Amino acid sequence: MKIKTIALSACMIGLSSFASASSVYSPSKGVICDKKSGFCADSYGISMGLTKDYLGQAAQNKLMGYKDLDTTSFAMSNGLFCDAGKIKRNK
């Protein structure tokens, strides 16, 4: 569990280095959202539920329309890249 938190923290640290992009923000601890790209993510990757909570039903519906969406590997509109799929999870 700590490893996942570290990876999201790395994304959050990267987020602060791209502060000029106001469409990328953190609405709560452990969550990053991108208004321009239309999604929110946590340590597991892009989250439909968090997207709905913070960006609305229309944003969630748009995400659900993508057939081959990889929710574990994504780029924010400010250039920040996160890959939750390569995180080793403790058993």
C-alpha positions as a Python dict, from the first residue, in 0.01 Angstrom:
ca = {
    (1, 'M'): (0, 0, 0),
    (2, 'K'): (288, 239, 76),
    (3, 'I'): (435, 184, -270),
    (4, 'K'): (113, 302, -442),
    (5, 'T'): (107, 612, -224),
    (6, 'I'): (466, 692, -315),
    (7, 'A'): (387, 668, -688),
    (8, 'L'): (88, 900, -661),
    (9, 'S'): (298, 1132, -448),
    (10, 'A'): (550, 1145, -732),
    (11, 'C'): (270, 1252, -964),
    (12, 'M'): (159, 1511, -709),
    (13, 'I'): (515, 1644, -680),
    (14, 'G'): (528, 1667, -1057),
    (15, 'L'): (196, 1849, -1044),
    (16, 'S'): (350, 2130, -840),
    (17, 'S'): (621, 2180, -1100),
    (18, 'F'): (353, 2246, -1361),
    (19, 'A'): (163, 2499, -1150),
    (20, 'S'): (96, 2726, -1447),
    (21, 'A'): (-157, 2478, -1587),
    (22, 'S'): (-467, 2567, -1386),
    (23, 'S'): (-674, 2283, -1536),
    (24, 'V'): (-470, 2030, -1332),
    (25, 'Y'): (-540, 2040, -959),
    (26, 'S'): (-576, 1830, -646),
    (27, 'P'): (-927, 1858, -499),
    (28, 'S'): (-843, 1632, -204),
    (29, 'K'): (-552, 1432, -63),
    (30, 'G'): (-447, 1155, -300),
    (31, 'V'): (-655, 1278, -594),
    (32, 'I'): (-548, 1469, -903),
    (33, 'C'): (-791, 1603, -1163),
    (34, 'D'): (-748, 1748, -1508),
    (35, 'K'): (-1040, 1963, -1620),
    (36, 'K'): (-902, 2000, -1972),
    (37, 'S'): (-853, 1626, -2026),
    (38, 'G'): (-1171, 1542, -1835),
    (39, 'F'): (-1064, 1291, -1571),
    (40, 'C'): (-957, 1244, -1210),
    (41, 'A'): (-715, 982, -1078),
    (42, 'D'): (-587, 829, -757),
    (43, 'S'): (-314, 576, -678),
    (44, 'Y'): (-492, 311, -886),
    (45, 'G'): (-516, 531, -1195),
    (46, 'I'): (-807, 709, -1363),
    (47, 'S'): (-1122, 676, -1154),
    (48, 'M'): (-1472, 692, -1299),
    (49, 'G'): (-1619, 765, -955),
    (50, 'L'): (-1376, 1045, -873),
    (51, 'T'): (-1424, 1190, -1220),
    (52, 'K'): (-1799, 1200, -1162),
    (53, 'D'): (-1757, 1347, -812),
    (54, 'Y'): (-1525, 1630, -915),
    (55, 'L'): (-1594, 1690, -1285),
    (56, 'G'): (-1953, 1573, -1323),
    (57, 'Q'): (-2162, 1306, -1492),
    (58, 'A'): (-2084, 1430, -1845),
    (59, 'A'): (-1709, 1383, -1789),
    (60, 'Q'): (-1766, 1032, -1656),
    (61, 'N'): (-1991, 946, -1952),
    (62, 'K'): (-1724, 1064, -2195),
    (63, 'L'): (-1461, 843, -2028),
    (64, 'M'): (-1693, 544, -2035),
    (65, 'G'): (-1729, 592, -2410),
    (66, 'Y'): (-1362, 507, -2474),
    (67, 'K'): (-1340, 137, -2559),
    (68, 'D'): (-968, 80, -2499),
    (69, 'L'): (-903, 327, -2217),
    (70, 'D'): (-599, 230, -2012),
    (71, 'T'): (-690, 371, -1672),
    (72, 'T'): (-348, 291, -1523),
    (73, 'S'): (-132, 494, -1761),
    (74, 'F'): (-221, 853, -1843),
    (75, 'A'): (-89, 1198, -1925),
    (76, 'M'): (-225, 1520, -1783),
    (77, 'S'): (-283, 1820, -2010),
    (78, 'N'): (19, 1990, -1852),
    (79, 'G'): (256, 1715, -1967),
    (80, 'L'): (274, 1522, -1639),
    (81, 'F'): (272, 1144, -1700),
    (82, 'C'): (161, 887, -1443),
    (83, 'D'): (172, 509, -1469),
    (84, 'A'): (-5, 326, -1187),
    (85, 'G'): (7, -4, -1378),
    (86, 'K'): (376, -58, -1310),
    (87, 'I'): (341, -17, -936),
    (88, 'K'): (416, -328, -739),
    (89, 'R'): (148, -389, -481),
    (90, 'N'): (223, -558, -150),
    (91, 'K'): (41, -888, -103),
}
